[in-house]
PDB file of N, CA and C in Angstrom:
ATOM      1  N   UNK A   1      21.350  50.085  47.783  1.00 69.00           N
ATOM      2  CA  UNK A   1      20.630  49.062  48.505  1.00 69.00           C
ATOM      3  C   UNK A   1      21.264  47.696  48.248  1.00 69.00           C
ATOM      4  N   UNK A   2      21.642  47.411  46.694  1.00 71.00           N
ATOM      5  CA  UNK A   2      22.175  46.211  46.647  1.00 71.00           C
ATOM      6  C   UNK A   2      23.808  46.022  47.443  1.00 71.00           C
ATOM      7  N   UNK A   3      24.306  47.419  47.713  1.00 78.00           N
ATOM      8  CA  UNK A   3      25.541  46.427  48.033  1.00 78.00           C
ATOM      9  C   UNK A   3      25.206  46.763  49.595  1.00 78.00           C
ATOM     10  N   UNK A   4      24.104  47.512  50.171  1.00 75.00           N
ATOM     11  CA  UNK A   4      24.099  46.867  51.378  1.00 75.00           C
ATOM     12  C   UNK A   4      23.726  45.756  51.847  1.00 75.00           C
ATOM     13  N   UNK A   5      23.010  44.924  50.578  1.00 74.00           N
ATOM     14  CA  UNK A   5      22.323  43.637  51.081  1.00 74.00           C
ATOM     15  C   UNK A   5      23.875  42.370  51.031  1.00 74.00           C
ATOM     16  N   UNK A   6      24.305  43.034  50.044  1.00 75.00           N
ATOM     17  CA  UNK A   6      25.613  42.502  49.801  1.00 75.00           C
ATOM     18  C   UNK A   6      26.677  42.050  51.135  1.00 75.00           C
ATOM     19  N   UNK A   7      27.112  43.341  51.799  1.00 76.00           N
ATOM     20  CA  UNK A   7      27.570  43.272  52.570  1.00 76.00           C
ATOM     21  C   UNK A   7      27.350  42.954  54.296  1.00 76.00           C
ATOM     22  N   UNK A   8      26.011  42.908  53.985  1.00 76.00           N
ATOM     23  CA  UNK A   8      25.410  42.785  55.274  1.00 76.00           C
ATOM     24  C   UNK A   8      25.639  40.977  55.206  1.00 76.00           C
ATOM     25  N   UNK A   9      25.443  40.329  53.920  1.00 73.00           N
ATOM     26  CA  UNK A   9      25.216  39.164  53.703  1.00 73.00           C
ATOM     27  C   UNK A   9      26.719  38.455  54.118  1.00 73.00           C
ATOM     28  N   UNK A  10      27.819  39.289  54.062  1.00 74.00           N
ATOM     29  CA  UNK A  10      29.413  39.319  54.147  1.00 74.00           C
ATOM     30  C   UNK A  10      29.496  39.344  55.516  1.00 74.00           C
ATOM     31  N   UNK A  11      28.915  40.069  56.428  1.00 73.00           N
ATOM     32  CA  UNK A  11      29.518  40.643  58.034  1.00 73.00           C
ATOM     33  C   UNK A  11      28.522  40.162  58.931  1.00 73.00           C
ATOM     34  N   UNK A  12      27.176  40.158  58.299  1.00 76.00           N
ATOM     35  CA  UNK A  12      26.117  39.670  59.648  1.00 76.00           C
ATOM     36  C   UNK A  12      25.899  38.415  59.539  1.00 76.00           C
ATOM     37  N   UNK A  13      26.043  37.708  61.118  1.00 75.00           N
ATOM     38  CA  UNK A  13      25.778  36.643  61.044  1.00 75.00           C
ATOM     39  C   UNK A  13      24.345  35.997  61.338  1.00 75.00           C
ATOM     40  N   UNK A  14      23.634  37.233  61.677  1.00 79.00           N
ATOM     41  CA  UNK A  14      21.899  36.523  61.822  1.00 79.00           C
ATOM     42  C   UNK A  14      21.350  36.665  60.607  1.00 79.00           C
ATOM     43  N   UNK A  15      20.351  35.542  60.452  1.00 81.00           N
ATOM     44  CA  UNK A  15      19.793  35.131  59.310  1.00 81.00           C
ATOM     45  C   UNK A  15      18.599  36.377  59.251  1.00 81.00           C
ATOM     46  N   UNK A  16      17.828  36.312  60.491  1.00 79.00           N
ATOM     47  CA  UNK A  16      16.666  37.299  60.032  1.00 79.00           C
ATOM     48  C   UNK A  16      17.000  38.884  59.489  1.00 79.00           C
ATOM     49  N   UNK A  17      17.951  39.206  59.802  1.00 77.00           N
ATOM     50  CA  UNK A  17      18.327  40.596  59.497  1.00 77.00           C
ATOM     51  C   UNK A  17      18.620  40.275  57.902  1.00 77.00           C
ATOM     52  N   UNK A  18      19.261  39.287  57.237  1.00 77.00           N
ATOM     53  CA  UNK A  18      19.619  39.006  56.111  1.00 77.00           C
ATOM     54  C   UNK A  18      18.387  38.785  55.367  1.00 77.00           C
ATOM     55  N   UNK A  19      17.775  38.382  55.515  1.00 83.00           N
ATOM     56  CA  UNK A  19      16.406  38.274  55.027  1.00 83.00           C
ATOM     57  C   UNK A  19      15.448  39.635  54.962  1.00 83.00           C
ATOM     58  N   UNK A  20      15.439  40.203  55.896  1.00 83.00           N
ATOM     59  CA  UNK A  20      15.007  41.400  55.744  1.00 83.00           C
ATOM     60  C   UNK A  20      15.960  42.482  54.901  1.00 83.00           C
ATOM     61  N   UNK A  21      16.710  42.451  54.978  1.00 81.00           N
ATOM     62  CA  UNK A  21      17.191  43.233  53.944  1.00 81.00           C
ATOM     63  C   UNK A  21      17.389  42.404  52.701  1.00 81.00           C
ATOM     64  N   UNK A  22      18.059  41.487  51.730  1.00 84.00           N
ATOM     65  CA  UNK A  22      17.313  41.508  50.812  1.00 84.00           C
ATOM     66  C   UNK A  22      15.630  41.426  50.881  1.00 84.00           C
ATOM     67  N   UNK A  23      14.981  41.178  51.503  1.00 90.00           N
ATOM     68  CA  UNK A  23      13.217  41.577  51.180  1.00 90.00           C
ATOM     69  C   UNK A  23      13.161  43.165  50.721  1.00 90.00           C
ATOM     70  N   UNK A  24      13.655  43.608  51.532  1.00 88.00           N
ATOM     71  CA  UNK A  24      13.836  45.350  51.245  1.00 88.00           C
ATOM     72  C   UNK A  24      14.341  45.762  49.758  1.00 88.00           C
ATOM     73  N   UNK A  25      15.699  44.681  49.729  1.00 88.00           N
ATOM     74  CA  UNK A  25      16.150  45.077  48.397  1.00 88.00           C
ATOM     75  C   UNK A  25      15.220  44.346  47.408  1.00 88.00           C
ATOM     76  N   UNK A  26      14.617  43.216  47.074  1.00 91.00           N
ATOM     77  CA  UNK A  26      13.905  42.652  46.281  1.00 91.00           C
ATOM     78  C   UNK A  26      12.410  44.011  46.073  1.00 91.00           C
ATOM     79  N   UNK A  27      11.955  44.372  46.904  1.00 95.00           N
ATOM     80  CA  UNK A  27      10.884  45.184  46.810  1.00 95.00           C
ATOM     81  C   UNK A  27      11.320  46.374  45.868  1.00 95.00           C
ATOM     82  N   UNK A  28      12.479  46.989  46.866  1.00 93.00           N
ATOM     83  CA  UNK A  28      12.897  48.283  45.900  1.00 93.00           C
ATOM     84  C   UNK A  28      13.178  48.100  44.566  1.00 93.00           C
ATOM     85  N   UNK A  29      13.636  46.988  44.430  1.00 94.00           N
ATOM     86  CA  UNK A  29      14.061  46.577  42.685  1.00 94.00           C
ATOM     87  C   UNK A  29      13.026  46.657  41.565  1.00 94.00           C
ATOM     88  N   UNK A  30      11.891  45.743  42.385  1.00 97.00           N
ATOM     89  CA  UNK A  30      10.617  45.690  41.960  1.00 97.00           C
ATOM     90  C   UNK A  30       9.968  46.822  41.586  1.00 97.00           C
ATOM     91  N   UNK A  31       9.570  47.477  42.593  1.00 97.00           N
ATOM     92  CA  UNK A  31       9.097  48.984  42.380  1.00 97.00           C
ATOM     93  C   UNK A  31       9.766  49.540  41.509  1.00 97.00           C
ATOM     94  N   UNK A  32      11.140  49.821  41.520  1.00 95.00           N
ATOM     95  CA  UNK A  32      12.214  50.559  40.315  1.00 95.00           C
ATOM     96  C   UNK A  32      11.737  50.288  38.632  1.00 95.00           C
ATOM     97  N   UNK A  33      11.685  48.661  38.434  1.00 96.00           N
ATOM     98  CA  UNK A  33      11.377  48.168  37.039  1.00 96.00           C
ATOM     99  C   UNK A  33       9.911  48.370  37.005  1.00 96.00           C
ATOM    100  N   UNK A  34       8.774  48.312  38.025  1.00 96.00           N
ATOM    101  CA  UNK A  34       7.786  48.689  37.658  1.00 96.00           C
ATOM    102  C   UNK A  34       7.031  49.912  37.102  1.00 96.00           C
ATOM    103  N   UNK A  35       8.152  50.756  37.803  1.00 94.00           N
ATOM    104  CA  UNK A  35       8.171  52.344  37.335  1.00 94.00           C
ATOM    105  C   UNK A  35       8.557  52.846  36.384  1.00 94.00           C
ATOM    106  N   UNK A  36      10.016  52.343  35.974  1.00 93.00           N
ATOM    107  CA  UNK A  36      10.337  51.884  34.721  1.00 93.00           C
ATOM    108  C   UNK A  36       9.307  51.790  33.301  1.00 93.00           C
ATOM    109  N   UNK A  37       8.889  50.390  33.446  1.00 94.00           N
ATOM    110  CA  UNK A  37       7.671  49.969  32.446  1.00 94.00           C
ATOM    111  C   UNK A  37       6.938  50.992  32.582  1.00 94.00           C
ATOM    112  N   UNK A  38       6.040  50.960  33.187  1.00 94.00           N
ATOM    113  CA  UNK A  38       4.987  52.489  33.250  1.00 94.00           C
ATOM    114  C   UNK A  38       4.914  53.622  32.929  1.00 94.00           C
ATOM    115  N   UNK A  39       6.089  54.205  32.895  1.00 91.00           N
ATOM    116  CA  UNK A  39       6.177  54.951  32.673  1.00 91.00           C
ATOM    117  C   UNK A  39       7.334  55.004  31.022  1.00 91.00           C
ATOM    118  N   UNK A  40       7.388  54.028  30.472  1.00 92.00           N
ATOM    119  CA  UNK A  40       7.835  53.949  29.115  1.00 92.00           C
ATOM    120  C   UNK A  40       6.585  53.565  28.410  1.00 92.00           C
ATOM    121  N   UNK A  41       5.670  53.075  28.886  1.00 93.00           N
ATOM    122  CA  UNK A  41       4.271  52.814  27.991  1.00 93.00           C
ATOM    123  C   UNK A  41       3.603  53.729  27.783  1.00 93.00           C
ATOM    124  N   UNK A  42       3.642  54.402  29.188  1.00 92.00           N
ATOM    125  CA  UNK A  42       2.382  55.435  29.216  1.00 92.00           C
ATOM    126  C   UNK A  42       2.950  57.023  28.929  1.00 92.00           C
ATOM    127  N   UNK A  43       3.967  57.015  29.589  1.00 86.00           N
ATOM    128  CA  UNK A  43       4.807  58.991  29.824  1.00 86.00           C
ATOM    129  C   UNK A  43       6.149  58.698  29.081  1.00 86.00           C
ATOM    130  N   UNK A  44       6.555  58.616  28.485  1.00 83.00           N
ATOM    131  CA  UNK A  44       7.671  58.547  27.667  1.00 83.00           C
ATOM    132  C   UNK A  44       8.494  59.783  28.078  1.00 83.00           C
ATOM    133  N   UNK A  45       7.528  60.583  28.054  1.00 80.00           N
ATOM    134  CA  UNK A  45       8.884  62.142  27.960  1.00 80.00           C
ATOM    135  C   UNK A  45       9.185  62.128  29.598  1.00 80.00           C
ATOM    136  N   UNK A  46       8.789  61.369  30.772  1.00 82.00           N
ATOM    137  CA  UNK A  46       9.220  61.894  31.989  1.00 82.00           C
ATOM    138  C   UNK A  46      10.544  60.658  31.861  1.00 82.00           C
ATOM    139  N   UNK A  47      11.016  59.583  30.980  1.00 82.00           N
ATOM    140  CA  UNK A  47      12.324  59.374  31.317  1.00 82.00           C
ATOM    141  C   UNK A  47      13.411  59.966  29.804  1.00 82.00           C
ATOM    142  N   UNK A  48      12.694  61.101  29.039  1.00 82.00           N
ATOM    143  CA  UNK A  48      13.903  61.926  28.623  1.00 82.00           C
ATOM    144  C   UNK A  48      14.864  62.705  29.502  1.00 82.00           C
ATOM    145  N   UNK A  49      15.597  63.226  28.721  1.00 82.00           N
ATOM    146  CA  UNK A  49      16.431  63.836  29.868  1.00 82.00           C
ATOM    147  C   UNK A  49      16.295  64.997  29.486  1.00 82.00           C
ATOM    148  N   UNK A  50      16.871  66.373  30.693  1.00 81.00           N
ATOM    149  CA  UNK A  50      16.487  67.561  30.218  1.00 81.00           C
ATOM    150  C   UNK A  50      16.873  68.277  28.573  1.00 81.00           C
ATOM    151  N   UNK A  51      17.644  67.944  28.297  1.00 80.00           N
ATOM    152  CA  UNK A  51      18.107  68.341  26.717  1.00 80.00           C
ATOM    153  C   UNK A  51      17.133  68.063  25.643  1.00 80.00           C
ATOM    154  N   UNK A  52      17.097  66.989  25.989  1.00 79.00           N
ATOM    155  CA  UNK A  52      16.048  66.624  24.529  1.00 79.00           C
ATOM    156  C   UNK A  52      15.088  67.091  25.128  1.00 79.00           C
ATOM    157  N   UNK A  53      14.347  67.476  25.915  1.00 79.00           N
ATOM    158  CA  UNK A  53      13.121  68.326  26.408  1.00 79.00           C
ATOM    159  C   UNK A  53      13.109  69.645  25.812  1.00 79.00           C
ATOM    160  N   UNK A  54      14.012  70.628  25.936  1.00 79.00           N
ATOM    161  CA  UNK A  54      14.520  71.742  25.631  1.00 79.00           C
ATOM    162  C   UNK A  54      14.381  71.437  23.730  1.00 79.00           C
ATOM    163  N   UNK A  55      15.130  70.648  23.606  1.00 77.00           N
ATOM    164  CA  UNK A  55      15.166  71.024  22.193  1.00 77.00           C
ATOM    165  C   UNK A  55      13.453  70.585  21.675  1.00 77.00           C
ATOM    166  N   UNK A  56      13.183  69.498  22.258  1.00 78.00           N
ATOM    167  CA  UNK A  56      11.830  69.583  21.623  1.00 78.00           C
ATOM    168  C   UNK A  56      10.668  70.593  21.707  1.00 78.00           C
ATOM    169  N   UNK A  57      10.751  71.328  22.828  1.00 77.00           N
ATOM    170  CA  UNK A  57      10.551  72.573  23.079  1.00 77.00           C
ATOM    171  C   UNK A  57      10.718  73.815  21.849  1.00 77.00           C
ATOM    172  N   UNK A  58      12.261  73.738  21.761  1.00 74.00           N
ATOM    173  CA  UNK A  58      12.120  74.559  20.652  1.00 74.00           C
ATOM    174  C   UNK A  58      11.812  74.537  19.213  1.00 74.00           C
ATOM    175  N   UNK A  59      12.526  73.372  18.799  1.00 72.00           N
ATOM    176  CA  UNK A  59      11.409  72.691  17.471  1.00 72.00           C
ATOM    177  C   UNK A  59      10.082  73.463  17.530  1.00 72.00           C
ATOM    178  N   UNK A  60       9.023  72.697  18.688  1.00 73.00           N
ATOM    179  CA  UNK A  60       7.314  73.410  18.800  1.00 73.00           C
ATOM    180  C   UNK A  60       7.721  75.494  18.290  1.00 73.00           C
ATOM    181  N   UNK A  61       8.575  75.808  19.376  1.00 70.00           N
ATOM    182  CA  UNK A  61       8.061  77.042  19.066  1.00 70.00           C
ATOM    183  C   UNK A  61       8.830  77.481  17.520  1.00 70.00           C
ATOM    184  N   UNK A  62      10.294  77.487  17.297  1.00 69.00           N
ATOM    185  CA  UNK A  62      10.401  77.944  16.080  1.00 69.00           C
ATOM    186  C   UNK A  62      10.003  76.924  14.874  1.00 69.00           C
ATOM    187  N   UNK A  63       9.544  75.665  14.991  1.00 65.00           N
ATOM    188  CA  UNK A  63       9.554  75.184  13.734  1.00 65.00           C
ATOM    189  C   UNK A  63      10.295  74.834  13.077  1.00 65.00           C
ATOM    190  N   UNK A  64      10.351  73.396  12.386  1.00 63.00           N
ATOM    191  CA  UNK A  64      11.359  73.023  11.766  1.00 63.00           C
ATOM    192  C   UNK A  64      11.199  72.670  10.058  1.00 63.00           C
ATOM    193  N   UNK A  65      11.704  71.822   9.561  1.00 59.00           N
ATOM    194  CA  UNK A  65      11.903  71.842   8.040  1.00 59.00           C
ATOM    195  C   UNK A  65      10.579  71.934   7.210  1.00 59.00           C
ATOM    196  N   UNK A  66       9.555  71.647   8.064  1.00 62.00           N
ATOM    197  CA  UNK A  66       8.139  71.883   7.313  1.00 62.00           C
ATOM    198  C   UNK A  66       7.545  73.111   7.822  1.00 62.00           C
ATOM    199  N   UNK A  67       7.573  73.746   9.308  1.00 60.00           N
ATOM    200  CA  UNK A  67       7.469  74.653   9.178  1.00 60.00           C
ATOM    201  C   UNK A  67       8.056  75.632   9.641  1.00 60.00           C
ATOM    202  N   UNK A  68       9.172  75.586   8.796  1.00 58.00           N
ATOM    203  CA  UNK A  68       9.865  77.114   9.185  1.00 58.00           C
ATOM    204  C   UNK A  68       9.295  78.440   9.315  1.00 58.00           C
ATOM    205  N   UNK A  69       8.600  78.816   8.580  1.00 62.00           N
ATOM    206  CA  UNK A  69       8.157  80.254   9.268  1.00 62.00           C
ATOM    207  C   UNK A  69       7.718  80.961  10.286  1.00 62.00           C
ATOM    208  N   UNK A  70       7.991  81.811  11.182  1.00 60.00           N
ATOM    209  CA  UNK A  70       7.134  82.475  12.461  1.00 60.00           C
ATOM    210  C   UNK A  70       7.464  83.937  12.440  1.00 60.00           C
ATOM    211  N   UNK A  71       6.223  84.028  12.538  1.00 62.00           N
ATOM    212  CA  UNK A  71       6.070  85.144  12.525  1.00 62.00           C
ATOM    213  C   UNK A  71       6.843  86.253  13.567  1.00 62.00           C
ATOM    214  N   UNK A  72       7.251  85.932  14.915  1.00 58.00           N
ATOM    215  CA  UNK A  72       8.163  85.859  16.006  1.00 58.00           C
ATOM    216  C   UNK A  72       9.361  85.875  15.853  1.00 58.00           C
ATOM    217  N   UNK A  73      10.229  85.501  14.405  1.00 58.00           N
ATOM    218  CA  UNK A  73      11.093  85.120  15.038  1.00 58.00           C
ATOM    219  C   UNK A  73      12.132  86.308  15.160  1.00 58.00           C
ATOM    220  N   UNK A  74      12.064  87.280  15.028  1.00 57.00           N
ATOM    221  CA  UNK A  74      12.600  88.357  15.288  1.00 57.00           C
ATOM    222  C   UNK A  74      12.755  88.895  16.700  1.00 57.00           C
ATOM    223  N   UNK A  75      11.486  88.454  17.864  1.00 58.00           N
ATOM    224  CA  UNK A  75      11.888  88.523  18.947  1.00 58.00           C
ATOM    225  C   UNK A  75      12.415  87.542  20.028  1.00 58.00           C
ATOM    226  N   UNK A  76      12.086  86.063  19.022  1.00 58.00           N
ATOM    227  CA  UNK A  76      12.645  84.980  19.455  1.00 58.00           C
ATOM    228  C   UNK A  76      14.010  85.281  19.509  1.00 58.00           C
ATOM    229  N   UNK A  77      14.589  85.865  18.486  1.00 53.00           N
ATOM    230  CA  UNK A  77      16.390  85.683  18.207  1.00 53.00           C
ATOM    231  C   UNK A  77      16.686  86.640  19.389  1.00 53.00           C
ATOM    232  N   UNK A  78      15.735  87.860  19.557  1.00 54.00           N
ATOM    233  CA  UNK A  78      16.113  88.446  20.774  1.00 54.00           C
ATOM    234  C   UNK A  78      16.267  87.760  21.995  1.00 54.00           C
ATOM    235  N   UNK A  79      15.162  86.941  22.506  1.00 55.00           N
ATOM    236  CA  UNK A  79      15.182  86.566  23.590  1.00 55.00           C
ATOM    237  C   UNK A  79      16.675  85.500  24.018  1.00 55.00           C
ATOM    238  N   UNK A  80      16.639  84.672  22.725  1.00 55.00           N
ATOM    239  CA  UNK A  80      17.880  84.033  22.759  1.00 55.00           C
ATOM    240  C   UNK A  80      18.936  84.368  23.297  1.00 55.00           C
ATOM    241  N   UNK A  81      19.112  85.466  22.725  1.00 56.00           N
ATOM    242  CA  UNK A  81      20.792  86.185  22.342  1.00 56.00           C
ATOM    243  C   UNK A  81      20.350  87.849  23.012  1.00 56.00           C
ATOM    244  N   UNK A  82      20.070  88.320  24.026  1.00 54.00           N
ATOM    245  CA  UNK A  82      20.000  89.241  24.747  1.00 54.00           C
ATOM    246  C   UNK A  82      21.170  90.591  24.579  1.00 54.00           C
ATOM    247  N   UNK A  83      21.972  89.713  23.946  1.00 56.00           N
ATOM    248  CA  UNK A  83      23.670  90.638  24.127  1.00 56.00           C
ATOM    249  C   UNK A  83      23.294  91.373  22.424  1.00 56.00           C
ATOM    250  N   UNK A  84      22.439  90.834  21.527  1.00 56.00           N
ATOM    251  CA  UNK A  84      22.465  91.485  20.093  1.00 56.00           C
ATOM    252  C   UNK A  84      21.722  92.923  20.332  1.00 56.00           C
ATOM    253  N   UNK A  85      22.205  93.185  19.419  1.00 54.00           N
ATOM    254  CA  UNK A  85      21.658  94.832  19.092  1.00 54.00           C
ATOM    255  C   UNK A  85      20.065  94.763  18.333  1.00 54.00           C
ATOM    256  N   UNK A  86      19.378  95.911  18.181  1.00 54.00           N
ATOM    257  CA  UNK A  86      18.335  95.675  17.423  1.00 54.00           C
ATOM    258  C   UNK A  86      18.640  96.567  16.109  1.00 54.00           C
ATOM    259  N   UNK A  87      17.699  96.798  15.313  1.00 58.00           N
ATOM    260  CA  UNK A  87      17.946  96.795  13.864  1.00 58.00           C
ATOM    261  C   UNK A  87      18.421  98.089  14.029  1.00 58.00           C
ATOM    262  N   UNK A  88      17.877  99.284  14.430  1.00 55.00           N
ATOM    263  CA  UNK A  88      17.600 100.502  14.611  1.00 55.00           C
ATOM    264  C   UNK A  88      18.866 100.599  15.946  1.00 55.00           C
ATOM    265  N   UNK A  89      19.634 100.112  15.729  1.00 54.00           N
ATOM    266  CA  UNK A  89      21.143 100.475  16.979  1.00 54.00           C
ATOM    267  C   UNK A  89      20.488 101.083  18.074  1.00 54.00           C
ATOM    268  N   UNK A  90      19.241 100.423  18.602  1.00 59.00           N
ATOM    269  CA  UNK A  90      19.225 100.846  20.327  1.00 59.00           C
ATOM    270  C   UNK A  90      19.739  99.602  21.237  1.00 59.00           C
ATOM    271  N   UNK A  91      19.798  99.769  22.153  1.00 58.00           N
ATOM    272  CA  UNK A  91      20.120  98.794  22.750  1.00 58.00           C
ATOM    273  C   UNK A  91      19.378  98.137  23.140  1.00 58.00           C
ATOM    274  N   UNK A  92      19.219  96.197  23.450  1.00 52.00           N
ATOM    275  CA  UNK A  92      18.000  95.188  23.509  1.00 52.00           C
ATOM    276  C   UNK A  92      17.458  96.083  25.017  1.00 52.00           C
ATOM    277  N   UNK A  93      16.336  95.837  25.369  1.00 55.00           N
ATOM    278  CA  UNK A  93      15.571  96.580  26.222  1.00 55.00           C
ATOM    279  C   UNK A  93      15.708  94.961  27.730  1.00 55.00           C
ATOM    280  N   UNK A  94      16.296  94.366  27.382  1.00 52.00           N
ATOM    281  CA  UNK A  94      16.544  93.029  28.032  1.00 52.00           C
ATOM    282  C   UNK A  94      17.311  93.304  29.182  1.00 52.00           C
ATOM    283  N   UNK A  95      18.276  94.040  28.522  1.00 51.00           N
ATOM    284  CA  UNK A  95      19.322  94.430  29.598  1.00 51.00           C
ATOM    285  C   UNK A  95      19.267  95.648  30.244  1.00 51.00           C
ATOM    286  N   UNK A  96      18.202  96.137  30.177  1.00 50.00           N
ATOM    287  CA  UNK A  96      17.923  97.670  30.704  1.00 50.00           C
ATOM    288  C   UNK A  96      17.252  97.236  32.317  1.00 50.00           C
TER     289      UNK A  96
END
């Protein structure tokens, strides 16, 4: 938007069209940083990005330095890693 206001400001010579588009661009900007703020006060995790979602994800389910233990995690490592064998040499039932 900005470098169309840019260039429009470069090639057109009527004023009202120039005006209307930055108005357009001033609004969209507006809205952008307002969404921005709002959503860093209030929702924090909708401007993470997908990775750190995922990992915080998994932290919750396996647990970390305080609580490592689960009871799961034997089929967790399965689900992970689909290609491992199980204890008893059958093959993961994942790939069946």
């Amino acid at each position: 938007m900005l470098i169309a206001a840019i260039l429009s400001s470069v090639f057109i010579n009527k004023e009202w069209i120039l005006i209307v588009i930055w108005i357009f661009f001033g609004i969209s900007f507006i809205v952008y940083i307002s969404l921005y703020i709002y959503f860093s006060l209030k929702k924090p995790d909708y401007l993470r990005s997908e990775k750190h979602q995922i990992m915080t994800q998994a932290i919750q389910v396996l647990g970390d330095n305080e609580k490592a233990f689960n009871p799961n995690m034997e089929h967790i490592a399965n689900i992970m890693s689909p290609y491992s064998k199980l204890k008893d040499k059958e093959q993961n039932p994942l790939l069946k």
